[in-house]
mmCIF file of C-alpha atoms in Angstrom:
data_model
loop_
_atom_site.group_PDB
_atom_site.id
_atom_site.type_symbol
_atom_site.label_atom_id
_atom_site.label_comp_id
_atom_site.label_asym_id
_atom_site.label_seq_id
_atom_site.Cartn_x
_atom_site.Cartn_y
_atom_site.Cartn_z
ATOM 1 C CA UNK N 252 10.438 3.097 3.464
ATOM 2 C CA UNK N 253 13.017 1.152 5.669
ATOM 3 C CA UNK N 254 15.633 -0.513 4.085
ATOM 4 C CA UNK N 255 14.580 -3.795 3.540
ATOM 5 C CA UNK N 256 17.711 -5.643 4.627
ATOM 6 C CA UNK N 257 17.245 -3.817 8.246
ATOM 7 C CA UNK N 258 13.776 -4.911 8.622
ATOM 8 C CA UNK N 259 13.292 -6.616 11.885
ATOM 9 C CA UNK N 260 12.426 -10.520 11.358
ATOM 10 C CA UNK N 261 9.147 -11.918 12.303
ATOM 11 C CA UNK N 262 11.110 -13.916 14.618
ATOM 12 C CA UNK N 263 12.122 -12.345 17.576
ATOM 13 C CA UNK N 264 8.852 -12.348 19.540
ATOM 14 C CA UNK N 265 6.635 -14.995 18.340
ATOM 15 C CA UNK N 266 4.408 -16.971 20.024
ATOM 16 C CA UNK N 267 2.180 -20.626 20.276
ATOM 17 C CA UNK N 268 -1.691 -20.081 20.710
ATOM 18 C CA UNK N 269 -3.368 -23.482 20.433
ATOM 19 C CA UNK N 270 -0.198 -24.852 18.459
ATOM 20 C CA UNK N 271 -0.131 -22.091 15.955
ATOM 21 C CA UNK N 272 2.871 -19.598 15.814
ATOM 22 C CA UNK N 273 1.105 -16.198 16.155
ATOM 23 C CA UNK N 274 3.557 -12.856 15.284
ATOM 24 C CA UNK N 275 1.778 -10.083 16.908
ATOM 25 C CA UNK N 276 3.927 -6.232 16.362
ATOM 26 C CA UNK N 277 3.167 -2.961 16.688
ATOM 27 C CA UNK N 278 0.065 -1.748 19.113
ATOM 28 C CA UNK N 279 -3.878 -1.639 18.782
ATOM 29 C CA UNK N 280 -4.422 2.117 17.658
ATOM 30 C CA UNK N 281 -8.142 3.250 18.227
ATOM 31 C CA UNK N 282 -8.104 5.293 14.781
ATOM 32 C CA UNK N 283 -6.840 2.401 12.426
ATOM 33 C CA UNK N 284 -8.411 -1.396 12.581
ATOM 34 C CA UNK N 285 -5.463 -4.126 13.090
ATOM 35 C CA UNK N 286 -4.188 -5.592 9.732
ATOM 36 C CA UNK N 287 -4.521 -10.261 9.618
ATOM 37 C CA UNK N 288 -2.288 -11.777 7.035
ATOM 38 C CA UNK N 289 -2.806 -15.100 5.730
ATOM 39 C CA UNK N 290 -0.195 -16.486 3.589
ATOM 40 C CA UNK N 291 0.041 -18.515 0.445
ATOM 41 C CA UNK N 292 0.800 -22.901 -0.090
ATOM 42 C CA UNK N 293 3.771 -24.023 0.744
ATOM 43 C CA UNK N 294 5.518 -20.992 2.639
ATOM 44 C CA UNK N 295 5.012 -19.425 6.066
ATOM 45 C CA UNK N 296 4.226 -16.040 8.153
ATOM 46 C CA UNK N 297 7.594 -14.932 6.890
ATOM 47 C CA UNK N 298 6.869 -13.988 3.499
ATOM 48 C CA UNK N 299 5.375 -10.744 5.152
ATOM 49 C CA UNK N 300 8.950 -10.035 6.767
ATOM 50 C CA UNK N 301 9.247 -6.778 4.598
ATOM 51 C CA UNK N 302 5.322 -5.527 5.066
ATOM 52 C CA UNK N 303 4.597 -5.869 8.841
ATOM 53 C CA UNK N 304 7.319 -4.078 10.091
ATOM 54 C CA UNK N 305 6.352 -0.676 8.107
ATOM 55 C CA UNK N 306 2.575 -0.744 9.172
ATOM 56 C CA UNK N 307 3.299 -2.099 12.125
ATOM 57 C CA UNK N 308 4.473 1.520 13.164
ATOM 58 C CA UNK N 309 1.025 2.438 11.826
ATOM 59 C CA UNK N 310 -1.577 -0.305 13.921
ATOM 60 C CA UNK N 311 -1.102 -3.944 15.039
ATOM 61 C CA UNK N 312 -0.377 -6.519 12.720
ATOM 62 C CA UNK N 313 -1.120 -10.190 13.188
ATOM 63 C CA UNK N 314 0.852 -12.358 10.664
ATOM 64 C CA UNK N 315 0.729 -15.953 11.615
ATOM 65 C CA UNK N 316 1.613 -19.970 10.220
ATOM 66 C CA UNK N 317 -1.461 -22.077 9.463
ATOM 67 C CA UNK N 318 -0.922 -25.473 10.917
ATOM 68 C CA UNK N 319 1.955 -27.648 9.700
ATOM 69 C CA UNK N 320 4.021 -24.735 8.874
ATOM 70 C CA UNK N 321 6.195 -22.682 9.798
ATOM 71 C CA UNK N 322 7.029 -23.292 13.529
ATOM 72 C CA UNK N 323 3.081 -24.385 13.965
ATOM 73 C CA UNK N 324 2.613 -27.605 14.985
ATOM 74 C CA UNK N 325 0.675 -29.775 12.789
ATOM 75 C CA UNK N 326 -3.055 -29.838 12.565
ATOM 76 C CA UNK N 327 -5.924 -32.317 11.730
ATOM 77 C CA UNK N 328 -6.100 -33.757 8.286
ATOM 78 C CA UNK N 329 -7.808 -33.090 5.754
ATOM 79 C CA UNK N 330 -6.585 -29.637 5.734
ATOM 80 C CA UNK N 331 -10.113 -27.999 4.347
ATOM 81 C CA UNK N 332 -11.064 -24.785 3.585
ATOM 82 C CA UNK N 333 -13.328 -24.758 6.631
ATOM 83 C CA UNK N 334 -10.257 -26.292 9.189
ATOM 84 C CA UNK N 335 -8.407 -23.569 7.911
ATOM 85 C CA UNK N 336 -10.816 -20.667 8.579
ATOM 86 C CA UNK N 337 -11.759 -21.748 11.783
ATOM 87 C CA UNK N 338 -8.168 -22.040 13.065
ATOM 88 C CA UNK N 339 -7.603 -18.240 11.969
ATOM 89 C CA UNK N 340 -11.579 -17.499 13.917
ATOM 90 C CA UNK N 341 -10.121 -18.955 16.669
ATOM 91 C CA UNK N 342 -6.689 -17.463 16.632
ATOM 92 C CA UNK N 343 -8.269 -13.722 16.659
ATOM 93 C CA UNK N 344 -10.425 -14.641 19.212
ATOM 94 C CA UNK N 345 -7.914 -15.901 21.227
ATOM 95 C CA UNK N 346 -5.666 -13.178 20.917
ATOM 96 C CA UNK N 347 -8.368 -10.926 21.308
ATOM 97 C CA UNK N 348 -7.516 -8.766 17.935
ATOM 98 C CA UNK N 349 -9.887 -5.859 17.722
ATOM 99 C CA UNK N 350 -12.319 -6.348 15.406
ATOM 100 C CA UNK N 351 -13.187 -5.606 12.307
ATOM 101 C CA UNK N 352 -9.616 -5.940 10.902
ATOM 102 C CA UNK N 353 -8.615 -5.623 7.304
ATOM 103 C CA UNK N 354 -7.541 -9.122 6.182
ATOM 104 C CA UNK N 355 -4.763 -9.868 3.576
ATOM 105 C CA UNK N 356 -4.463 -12.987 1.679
ATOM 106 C CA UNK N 357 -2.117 -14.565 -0.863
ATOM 107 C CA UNK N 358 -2.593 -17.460 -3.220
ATOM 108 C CA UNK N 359 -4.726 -19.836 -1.438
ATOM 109 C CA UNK N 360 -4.474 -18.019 1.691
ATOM 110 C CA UNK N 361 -6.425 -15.347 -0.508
ATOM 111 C CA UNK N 362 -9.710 -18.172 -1.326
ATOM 112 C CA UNK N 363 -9.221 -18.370 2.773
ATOM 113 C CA UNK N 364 -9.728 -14.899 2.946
ATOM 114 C CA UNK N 365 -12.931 -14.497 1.589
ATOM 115 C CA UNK N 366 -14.235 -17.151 3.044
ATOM 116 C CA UNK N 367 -13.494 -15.986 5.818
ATOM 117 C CA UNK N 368 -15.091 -12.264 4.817
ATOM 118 C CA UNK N 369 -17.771 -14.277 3.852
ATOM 119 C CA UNK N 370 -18.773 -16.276 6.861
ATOM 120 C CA UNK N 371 -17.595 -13.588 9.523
ATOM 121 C CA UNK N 372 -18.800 -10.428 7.551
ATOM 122 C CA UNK N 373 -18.346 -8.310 11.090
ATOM 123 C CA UNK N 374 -14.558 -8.995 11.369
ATOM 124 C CA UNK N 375 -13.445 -7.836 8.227
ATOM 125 C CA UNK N 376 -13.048 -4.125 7.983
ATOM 126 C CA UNK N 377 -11.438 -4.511 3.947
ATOM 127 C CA UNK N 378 -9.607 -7.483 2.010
ATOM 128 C CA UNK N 379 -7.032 -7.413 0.464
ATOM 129 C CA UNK N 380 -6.572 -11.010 -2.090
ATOM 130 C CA UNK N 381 -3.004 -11.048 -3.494
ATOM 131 C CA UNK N 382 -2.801 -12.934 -6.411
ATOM 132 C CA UNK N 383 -5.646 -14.898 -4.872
ATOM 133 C CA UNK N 384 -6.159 -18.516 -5.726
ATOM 134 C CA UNK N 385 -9.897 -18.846 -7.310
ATOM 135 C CA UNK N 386 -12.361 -21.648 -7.452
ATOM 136 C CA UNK N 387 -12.429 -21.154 -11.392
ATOM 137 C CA UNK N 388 -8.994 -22.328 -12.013
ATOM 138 C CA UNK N 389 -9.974 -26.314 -10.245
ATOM 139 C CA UNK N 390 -13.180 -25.942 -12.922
ATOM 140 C CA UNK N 391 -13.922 -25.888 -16.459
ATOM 141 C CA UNK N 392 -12.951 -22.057 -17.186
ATOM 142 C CA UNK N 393 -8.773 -22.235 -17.587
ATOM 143 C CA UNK N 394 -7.785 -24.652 -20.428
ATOM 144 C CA UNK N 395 -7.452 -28.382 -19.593
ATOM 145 C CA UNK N 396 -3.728 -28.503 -19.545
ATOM 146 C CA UNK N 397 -4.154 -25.589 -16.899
ATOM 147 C CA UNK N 398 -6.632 -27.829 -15.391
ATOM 148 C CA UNK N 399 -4.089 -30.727 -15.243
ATOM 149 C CA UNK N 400 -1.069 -28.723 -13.828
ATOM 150 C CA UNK N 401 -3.028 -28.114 -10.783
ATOM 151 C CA UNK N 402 -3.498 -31.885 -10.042
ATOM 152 C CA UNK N 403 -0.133 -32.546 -10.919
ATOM 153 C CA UNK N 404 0.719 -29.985 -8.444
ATOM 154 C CA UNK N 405 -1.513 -31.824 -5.776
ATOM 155 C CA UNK N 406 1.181 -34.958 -7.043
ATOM 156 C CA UNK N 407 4.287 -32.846 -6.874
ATOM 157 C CA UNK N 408 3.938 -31.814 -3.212
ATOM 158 C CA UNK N 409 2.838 -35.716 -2.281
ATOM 159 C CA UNK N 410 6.077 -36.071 -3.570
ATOM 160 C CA UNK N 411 7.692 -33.707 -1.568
ATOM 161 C CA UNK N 412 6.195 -34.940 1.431
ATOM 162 C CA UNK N 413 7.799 -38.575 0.836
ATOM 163 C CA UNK N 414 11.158 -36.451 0.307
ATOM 164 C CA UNK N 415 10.988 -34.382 3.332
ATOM 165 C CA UNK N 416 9.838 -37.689 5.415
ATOM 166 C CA UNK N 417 13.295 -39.829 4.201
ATOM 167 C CA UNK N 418 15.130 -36.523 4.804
ATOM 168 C CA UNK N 419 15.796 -35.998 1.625
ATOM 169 C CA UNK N 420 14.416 -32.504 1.196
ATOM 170 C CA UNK N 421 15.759 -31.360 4.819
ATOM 171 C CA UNK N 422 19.257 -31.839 3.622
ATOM 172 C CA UNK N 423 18.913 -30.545 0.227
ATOM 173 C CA UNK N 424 17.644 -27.120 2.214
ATOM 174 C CA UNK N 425 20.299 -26.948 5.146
ATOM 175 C CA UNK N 426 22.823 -27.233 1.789
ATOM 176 C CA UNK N 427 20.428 -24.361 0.122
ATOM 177 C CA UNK N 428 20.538 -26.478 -3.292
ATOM 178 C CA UNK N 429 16.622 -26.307 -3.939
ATOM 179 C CA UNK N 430 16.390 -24.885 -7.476
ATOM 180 C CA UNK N 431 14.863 -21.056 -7.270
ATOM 181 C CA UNK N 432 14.185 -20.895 -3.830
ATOM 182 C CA UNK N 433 17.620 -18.867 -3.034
ATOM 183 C CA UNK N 434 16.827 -16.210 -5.475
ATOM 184 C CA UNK N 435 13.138 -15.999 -3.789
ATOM 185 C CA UNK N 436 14.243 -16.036 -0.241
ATOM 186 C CA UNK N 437 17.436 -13.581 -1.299
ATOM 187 C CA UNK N 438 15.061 -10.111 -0.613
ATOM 188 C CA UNK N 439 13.526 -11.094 2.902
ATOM 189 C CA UNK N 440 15.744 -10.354 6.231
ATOM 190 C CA UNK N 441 18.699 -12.769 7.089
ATOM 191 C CA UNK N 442 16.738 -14.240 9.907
ATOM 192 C CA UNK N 443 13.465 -14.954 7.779
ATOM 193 C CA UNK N 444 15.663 -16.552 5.031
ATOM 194 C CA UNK N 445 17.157 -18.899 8.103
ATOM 195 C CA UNK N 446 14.014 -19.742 9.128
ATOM 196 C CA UNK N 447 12.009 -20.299 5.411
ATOM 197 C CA UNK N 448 15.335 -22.827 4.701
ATOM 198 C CA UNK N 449 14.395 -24.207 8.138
ATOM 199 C CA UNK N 450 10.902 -24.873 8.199
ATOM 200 C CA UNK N 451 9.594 -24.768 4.335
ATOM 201 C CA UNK N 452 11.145 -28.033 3.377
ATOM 202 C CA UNK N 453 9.781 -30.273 6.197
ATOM 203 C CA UNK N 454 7.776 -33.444 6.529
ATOM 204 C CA UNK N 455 5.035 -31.278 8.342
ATOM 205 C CA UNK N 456 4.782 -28.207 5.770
ATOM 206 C CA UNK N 457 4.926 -30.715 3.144
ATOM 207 C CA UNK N 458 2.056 -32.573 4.247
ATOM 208 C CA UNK N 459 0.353 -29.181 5.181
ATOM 209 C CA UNK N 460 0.769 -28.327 1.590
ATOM 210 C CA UNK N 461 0.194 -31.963 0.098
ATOM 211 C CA UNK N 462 -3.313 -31.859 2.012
ATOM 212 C CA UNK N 463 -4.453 -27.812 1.585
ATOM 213 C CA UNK N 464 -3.794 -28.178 -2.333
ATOM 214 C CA UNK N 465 -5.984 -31.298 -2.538
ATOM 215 C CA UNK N 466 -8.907 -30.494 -0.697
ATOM 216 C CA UNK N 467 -8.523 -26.922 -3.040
ATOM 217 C CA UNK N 468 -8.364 -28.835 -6.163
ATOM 218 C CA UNK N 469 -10.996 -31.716 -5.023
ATOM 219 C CA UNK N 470 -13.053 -28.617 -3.458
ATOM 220 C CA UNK N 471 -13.102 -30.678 -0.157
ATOM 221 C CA UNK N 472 -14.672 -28.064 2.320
ATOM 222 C CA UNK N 473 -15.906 -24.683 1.705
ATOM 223 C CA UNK N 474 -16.233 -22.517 -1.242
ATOM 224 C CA UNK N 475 -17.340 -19.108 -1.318
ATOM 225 C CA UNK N 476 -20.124 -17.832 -3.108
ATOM 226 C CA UNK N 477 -21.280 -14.453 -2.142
ATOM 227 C CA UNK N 478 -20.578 -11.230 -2.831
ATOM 228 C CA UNK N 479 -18.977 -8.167 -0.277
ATOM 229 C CA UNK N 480 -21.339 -5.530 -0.933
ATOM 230 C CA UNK N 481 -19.661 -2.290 -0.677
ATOM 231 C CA UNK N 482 -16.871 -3.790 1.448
ATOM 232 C CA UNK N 483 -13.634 -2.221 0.421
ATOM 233 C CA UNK N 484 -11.790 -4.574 -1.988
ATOM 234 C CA UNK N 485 -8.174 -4.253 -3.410
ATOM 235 C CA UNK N 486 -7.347 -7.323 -5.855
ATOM 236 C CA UNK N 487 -3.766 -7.167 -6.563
ATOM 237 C CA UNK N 488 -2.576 -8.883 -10.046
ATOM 238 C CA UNK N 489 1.037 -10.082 -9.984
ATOM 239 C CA UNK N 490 2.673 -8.485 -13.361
ATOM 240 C CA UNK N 491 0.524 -6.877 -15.849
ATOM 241 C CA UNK N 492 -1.514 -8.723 -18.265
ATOM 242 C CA UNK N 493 -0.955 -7.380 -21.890
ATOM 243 C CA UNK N 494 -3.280 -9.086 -24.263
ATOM 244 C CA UNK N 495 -1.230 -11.294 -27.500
ATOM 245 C CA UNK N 496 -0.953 -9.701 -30.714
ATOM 246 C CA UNK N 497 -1.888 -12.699 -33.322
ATOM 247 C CA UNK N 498 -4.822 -13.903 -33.868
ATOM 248 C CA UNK N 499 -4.381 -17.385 -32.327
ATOM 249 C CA UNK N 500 -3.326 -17.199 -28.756
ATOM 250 C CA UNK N 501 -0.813 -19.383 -27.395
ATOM 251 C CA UNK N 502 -1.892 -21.845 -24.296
ATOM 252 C CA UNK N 503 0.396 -19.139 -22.564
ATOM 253 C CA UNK N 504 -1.897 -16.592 -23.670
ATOM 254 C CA UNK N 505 -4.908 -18.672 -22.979
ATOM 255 C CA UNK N 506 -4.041 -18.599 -19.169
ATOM 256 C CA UNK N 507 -2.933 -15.441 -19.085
ATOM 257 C CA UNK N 508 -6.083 -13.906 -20.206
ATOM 258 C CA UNK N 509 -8.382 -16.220 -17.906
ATOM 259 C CA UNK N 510 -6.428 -15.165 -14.864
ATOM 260 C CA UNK N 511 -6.916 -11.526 -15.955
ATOM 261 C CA UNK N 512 -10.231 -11.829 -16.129
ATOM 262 C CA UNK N 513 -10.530 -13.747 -12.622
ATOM 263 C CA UNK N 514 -8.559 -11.051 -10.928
ATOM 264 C CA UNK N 515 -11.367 -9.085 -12.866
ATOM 265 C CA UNK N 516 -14.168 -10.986 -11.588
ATOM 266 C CA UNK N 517 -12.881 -10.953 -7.644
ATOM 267 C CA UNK N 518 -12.909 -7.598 -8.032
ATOM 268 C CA UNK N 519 -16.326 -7.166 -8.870
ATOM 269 C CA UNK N 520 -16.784 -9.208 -5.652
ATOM 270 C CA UNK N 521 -17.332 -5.778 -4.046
ATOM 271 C CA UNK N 522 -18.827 -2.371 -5.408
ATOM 272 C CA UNK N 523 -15.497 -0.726 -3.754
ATOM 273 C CA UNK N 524 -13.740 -3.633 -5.726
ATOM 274 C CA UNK N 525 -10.358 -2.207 -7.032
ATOM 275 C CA UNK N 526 -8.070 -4.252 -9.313
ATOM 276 C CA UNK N 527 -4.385 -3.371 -8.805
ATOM 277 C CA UNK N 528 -1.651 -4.732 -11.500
ATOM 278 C CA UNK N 529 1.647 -4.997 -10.004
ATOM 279 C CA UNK N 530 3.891 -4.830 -12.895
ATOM 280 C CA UNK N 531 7.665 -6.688 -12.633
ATOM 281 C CA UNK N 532 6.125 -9.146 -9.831
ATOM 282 C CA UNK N 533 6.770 -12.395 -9.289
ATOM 283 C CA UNK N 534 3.658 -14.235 -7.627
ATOM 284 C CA UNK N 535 4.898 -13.323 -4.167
ATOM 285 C CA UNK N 536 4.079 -9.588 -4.448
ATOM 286 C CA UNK N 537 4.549 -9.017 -0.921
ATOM 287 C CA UNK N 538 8.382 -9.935 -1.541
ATOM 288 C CA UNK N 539 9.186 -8.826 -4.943
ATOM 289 C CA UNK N 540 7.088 -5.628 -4.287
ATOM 290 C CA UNK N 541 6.340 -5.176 -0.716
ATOM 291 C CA UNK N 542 6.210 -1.118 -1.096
ATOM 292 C CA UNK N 543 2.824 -1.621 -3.247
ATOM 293 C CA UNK N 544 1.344 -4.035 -0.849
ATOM 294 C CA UNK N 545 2.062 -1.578 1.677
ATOM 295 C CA UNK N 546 0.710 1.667 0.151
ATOM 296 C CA UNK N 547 -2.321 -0.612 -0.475
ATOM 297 C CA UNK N 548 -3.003 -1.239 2.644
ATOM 298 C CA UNK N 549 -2.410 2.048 4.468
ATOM 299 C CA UNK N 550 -4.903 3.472 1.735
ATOM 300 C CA UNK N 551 -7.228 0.759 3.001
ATOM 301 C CA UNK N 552 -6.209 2.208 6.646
ATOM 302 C CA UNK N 553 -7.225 5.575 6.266
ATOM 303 C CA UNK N 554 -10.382 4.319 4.656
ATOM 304 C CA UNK N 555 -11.197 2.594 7.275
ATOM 305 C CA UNK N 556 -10.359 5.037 9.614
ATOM 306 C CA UNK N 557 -12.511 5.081 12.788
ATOM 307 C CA UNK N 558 -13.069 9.695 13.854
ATOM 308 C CA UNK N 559 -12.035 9.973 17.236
#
């Protein structure tokens, strides 16, 4: 694998379709389908800095920054499940990516993803959910304080929004004095980490953010219901999930085990469903362990693989 620190950025040669910035490397290759990311709440296209380069050697790769973020410009509120969808639909069309691609989602760009799978079956070659976000944990299934932290959440990033707006949060980036997001952005490429300081901490991301993670938690817009058939699945699992020893779990514990078992139960979204545990990962698998998000994918390449 390339040494991560000389990875190219997804900088260089990006692009505006529509008023979203589209990265488009590598080349169409008529053996392997093109790989779509979709990335998580909150971030931007360049939390894939250290997996597109290495497959992009392999097929094209389209990794992208929904609207508001990133160097997008900002799109239509309420920022639903179904706006968000529909802006990647039109992006591939646009772009013309070859289809079916295999699509790979974090977080709550991982709910987009198979919604996505779900409403445009014939674009979707595999999927690949990355410690996917899942309708379960806005419901009655993860204990209430679990329950609670995710509305607070929708709270945090209003206020985060009113902070970026005053310029608080702007200045507290360009000084890099946001608690915990150095030691994140430390492992992506120089220019990446530029640009995440840049771009995360804005009014528009903010607001990008503020409005996604409400209409998740208020299940404003689409939610996906069916299953994939035998389309090939790979759930990945940040960290590995060893079950408590006493008797009494802890609330720890608690949510520990019902994320398990919804990792469990996305896999079983698909009879080729495969349930991955990345163990010594942060949430952001694709940064604290890009190598197994790449081996995951060019297994899901060569599965995919069209005879010529």
């Amino acid at each position: 694998m390339n040494n991560p620190n000389k990875t190219r950025s997804l900088l260089p040669s990006r692009q505006m379709v529509d008023g979203l910035h589209a990265q488009l490397s590598g080349t169409p290759n008529t053996a392997y389908p093109p790989v779509v990311f979709e990335h998580g709440c909150g971030v931007s296209s360049e939390v894939w800095a250290l997996v597109c380069p290495e497959l992009a050697e392999l097929t094209q790769t389209l990794a992208y920054d929904r609207a508001g973020y990133g160097f997008s410009e900002p799109g239509a509120l309420p920022r639903t499940s179904d706006r968000c969808v529909e802006d990647l639909r039109k992006l591939v069309e646009r772009l013309e990516i070859a289809r079916p691609f295999i699509l790979v989602g974090h977080s709550l760009g991982g709910f987009y993803a198979r919604l996505y799978a779900e409403r445009y079956p014939e674009d979707v070659a595999a999927l690949v959910l990355i410690d996917a976000s899942h309708e379960d944990e806005i419901r009655g299934n993860f204990p209430i304080p679990h329950l609670k932290r995710q509305k607070f959440s929708v709270r945090l990033y209003g206020f985060a929004k009113w902070a970026a707006r005053i310029g608080v949060l702007p200045w507290l980036a360009r000084r890099h004095w946001i608690p915990g997001f150095g030691k994140f952005v430390a492992k992506l490429p120089q220019a990446s980490r530029d640009a995440m300081w840049e771009r995360v901490f804005s009014a528009n991301s903010m607001e990008a953010a503020e409005s996604e993670y409400d209409c998740f938690v208020g299940e404003t817009g689409s939610v996906p219901h069916s299953r994939f058939a035998r389309l090939p699945l790979a759930v990945v699992k940040a960290g590995v999930y060893l079950p408590g020893r006493t008797r009494k779990a802890t609330l720890r514990q608690q949510v520990e085990r019902t994320l398990y078992d919804t990792a469990v139960k996305m896999q079983h979204l698909s009879e080729s469903g495969r349930l991955i545990e990345a163990g010594g990962s942060g949430h952001h698998v694709q940064v604290d362990k890009p190598g197994t998000v790449i081996g995951i994918v060019k297994r899901l390449l060569e599965q995919t693989r069209v005879s010529i």
